[in-house]
Tab-separated table of C-alpha atoms in Angstrom:
chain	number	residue	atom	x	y	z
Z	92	UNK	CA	85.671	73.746	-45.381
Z	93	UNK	CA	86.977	76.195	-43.094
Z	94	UNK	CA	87.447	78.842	-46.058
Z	95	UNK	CA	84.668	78.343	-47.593
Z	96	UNK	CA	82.764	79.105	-44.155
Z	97	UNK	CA	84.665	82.294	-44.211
Z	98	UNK	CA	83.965	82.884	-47.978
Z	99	UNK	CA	80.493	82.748	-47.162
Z	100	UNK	CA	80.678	85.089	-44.129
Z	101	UNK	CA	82.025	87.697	-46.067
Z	102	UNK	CA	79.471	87.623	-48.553
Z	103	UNK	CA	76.945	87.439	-46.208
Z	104	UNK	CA	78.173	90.171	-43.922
Z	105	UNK	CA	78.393	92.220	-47.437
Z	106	UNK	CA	74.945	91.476	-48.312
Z	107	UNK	CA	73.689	92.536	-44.558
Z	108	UNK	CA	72.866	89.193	-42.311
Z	109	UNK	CA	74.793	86.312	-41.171
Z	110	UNK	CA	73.543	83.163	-40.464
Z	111	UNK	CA	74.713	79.798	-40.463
Z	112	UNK	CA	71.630	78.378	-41.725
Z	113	UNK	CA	72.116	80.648	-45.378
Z	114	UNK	CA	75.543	79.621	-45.168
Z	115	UNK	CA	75.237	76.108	-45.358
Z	116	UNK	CA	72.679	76.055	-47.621
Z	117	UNK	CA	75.022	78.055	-49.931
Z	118	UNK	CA	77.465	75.585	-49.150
Z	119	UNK	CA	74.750	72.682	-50.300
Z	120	UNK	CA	75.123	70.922	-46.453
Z	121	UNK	CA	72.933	71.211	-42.985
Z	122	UNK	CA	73.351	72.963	-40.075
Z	123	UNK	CA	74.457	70.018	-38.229
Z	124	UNK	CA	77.483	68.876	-40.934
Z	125	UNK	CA	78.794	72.582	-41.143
Z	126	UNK	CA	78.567	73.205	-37.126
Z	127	UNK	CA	80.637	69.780	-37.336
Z	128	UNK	CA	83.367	69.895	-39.687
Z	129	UNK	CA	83.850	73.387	-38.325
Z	130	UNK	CA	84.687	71.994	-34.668
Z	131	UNK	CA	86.907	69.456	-36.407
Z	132	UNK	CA	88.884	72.271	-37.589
Z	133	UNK	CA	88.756	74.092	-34.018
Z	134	UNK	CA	86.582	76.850	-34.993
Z	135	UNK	CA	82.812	77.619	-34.218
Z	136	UNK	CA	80.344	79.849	-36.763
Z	137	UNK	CA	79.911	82.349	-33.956
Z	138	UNK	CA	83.669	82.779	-33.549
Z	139	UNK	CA	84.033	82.808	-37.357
Z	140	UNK	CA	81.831	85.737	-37.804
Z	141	UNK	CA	83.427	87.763	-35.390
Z	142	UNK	CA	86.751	87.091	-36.505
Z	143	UNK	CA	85.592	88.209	-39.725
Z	144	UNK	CA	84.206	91.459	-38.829
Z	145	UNK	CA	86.986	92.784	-36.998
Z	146	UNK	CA	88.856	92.186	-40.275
Z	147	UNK	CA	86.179	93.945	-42.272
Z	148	UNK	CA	86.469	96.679	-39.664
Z	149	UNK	CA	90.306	96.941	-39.640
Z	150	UNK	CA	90.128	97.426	-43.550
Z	151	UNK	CA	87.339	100.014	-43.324
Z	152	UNK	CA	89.264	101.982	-40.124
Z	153	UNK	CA	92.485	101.854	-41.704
Z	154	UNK	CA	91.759	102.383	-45.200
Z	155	UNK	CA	88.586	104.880	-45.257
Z	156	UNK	CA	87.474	107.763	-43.204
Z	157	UNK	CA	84.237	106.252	-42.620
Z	158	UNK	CA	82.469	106.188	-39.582
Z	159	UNK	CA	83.202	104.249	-36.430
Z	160	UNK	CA	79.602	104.581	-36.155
Z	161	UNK	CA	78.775	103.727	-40.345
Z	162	UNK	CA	81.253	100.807	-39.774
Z	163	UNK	CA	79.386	99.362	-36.269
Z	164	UNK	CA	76.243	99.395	-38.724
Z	165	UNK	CA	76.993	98.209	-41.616
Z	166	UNK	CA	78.872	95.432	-39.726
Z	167	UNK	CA	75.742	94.233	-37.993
Z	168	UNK	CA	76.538	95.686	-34.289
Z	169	UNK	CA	73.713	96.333	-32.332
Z	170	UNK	CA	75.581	99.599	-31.683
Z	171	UNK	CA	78.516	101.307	-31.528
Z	172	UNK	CA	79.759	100.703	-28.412
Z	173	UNK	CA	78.900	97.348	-28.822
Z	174	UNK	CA	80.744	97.613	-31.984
Z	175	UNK	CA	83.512	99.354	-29.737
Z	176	UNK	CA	83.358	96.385	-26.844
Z	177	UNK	CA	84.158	93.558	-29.579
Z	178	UNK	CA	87.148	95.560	-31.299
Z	179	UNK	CA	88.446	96.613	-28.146
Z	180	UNK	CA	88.552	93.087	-27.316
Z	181	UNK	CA	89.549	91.536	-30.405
Z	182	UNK	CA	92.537	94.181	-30.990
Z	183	UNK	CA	93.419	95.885	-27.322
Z	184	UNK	CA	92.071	99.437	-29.372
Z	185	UNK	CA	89.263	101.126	-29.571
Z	186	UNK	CA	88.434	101.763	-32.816
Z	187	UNK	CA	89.443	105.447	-33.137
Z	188	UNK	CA	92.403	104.435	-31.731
Z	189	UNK	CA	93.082	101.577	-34.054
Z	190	UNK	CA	92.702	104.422	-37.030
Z	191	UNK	CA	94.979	107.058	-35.360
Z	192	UNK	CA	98.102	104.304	-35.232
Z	193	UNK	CA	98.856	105.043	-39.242
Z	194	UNK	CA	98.483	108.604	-39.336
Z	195	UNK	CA	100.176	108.026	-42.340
Z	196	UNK	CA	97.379	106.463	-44.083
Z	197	UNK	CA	95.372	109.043	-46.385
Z	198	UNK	CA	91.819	108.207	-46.463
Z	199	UNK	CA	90.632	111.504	-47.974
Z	200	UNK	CA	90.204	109.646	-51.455
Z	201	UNK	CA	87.472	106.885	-50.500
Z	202	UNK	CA	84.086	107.666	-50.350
Z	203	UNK	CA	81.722	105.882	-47.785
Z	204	UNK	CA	79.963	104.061	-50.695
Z	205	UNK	CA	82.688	102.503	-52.169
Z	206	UNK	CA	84.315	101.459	-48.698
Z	207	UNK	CA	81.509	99.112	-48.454
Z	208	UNK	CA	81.564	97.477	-51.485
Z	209	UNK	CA	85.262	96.790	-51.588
Z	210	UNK	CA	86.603	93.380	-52.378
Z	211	UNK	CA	87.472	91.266	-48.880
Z	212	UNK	CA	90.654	89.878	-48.505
């Protein structure tokens, strides 16, 4: 169950909004059954979709020279030093900071557009 939830972040995140009610109605369950099984497996939606888009974000940082402030947005951060706040958190790096630890990484390549629509995980 507990991949599936994530399976269903993603996709949601990718199409824009995240919500546990669309995702367990793409799962074919309620609210109540999803919020469950997901505490049986020591994880909450909330927590979930965070953990998610600090991976989405550490793809997009380290493998695209898009935006810190694209990235907070297409994300679904209120802003982007809210966007900052939560990776700082998550990671113990700011964002730009984050990016600068693989200077060897060449980014030049990827456009913006295609960054987005990249495959996760």
């Amino acid at each position: 169950m507990l991949d599936i939830a994530v399976a269903q972040i993603r996709a949601q995140l990718q199409a824009g909004d995240v919500s546990i009610e669309d995702a367990a109605r793409s799962m074919d369950t309620s609210v109540r059954t999803l919020q469950r099984e997901l505490q049986q497996a020591g994880a909450d939606f909330r927590s979930l979709t965070s953990a998610v888009r600090i991976e989405r974000a550490t793809e997009l940082l380290m493998g695209t020279n898009v935006s810190v402030t694209s990235i907070s947005e297409e994300l679904g951060y209120s802003s982007p030093a809210g966007f900052s706040r939560a990776f700082r958190k998550a990671t113990g790096l700011g964002p730009r900071e984050f990016r600068s630890t693989d200077p060897g990484n060449d980014r030049r390549g990827v456009k913006w557009q295609d960054a987005f629509v990249a495959p996760m995980g």
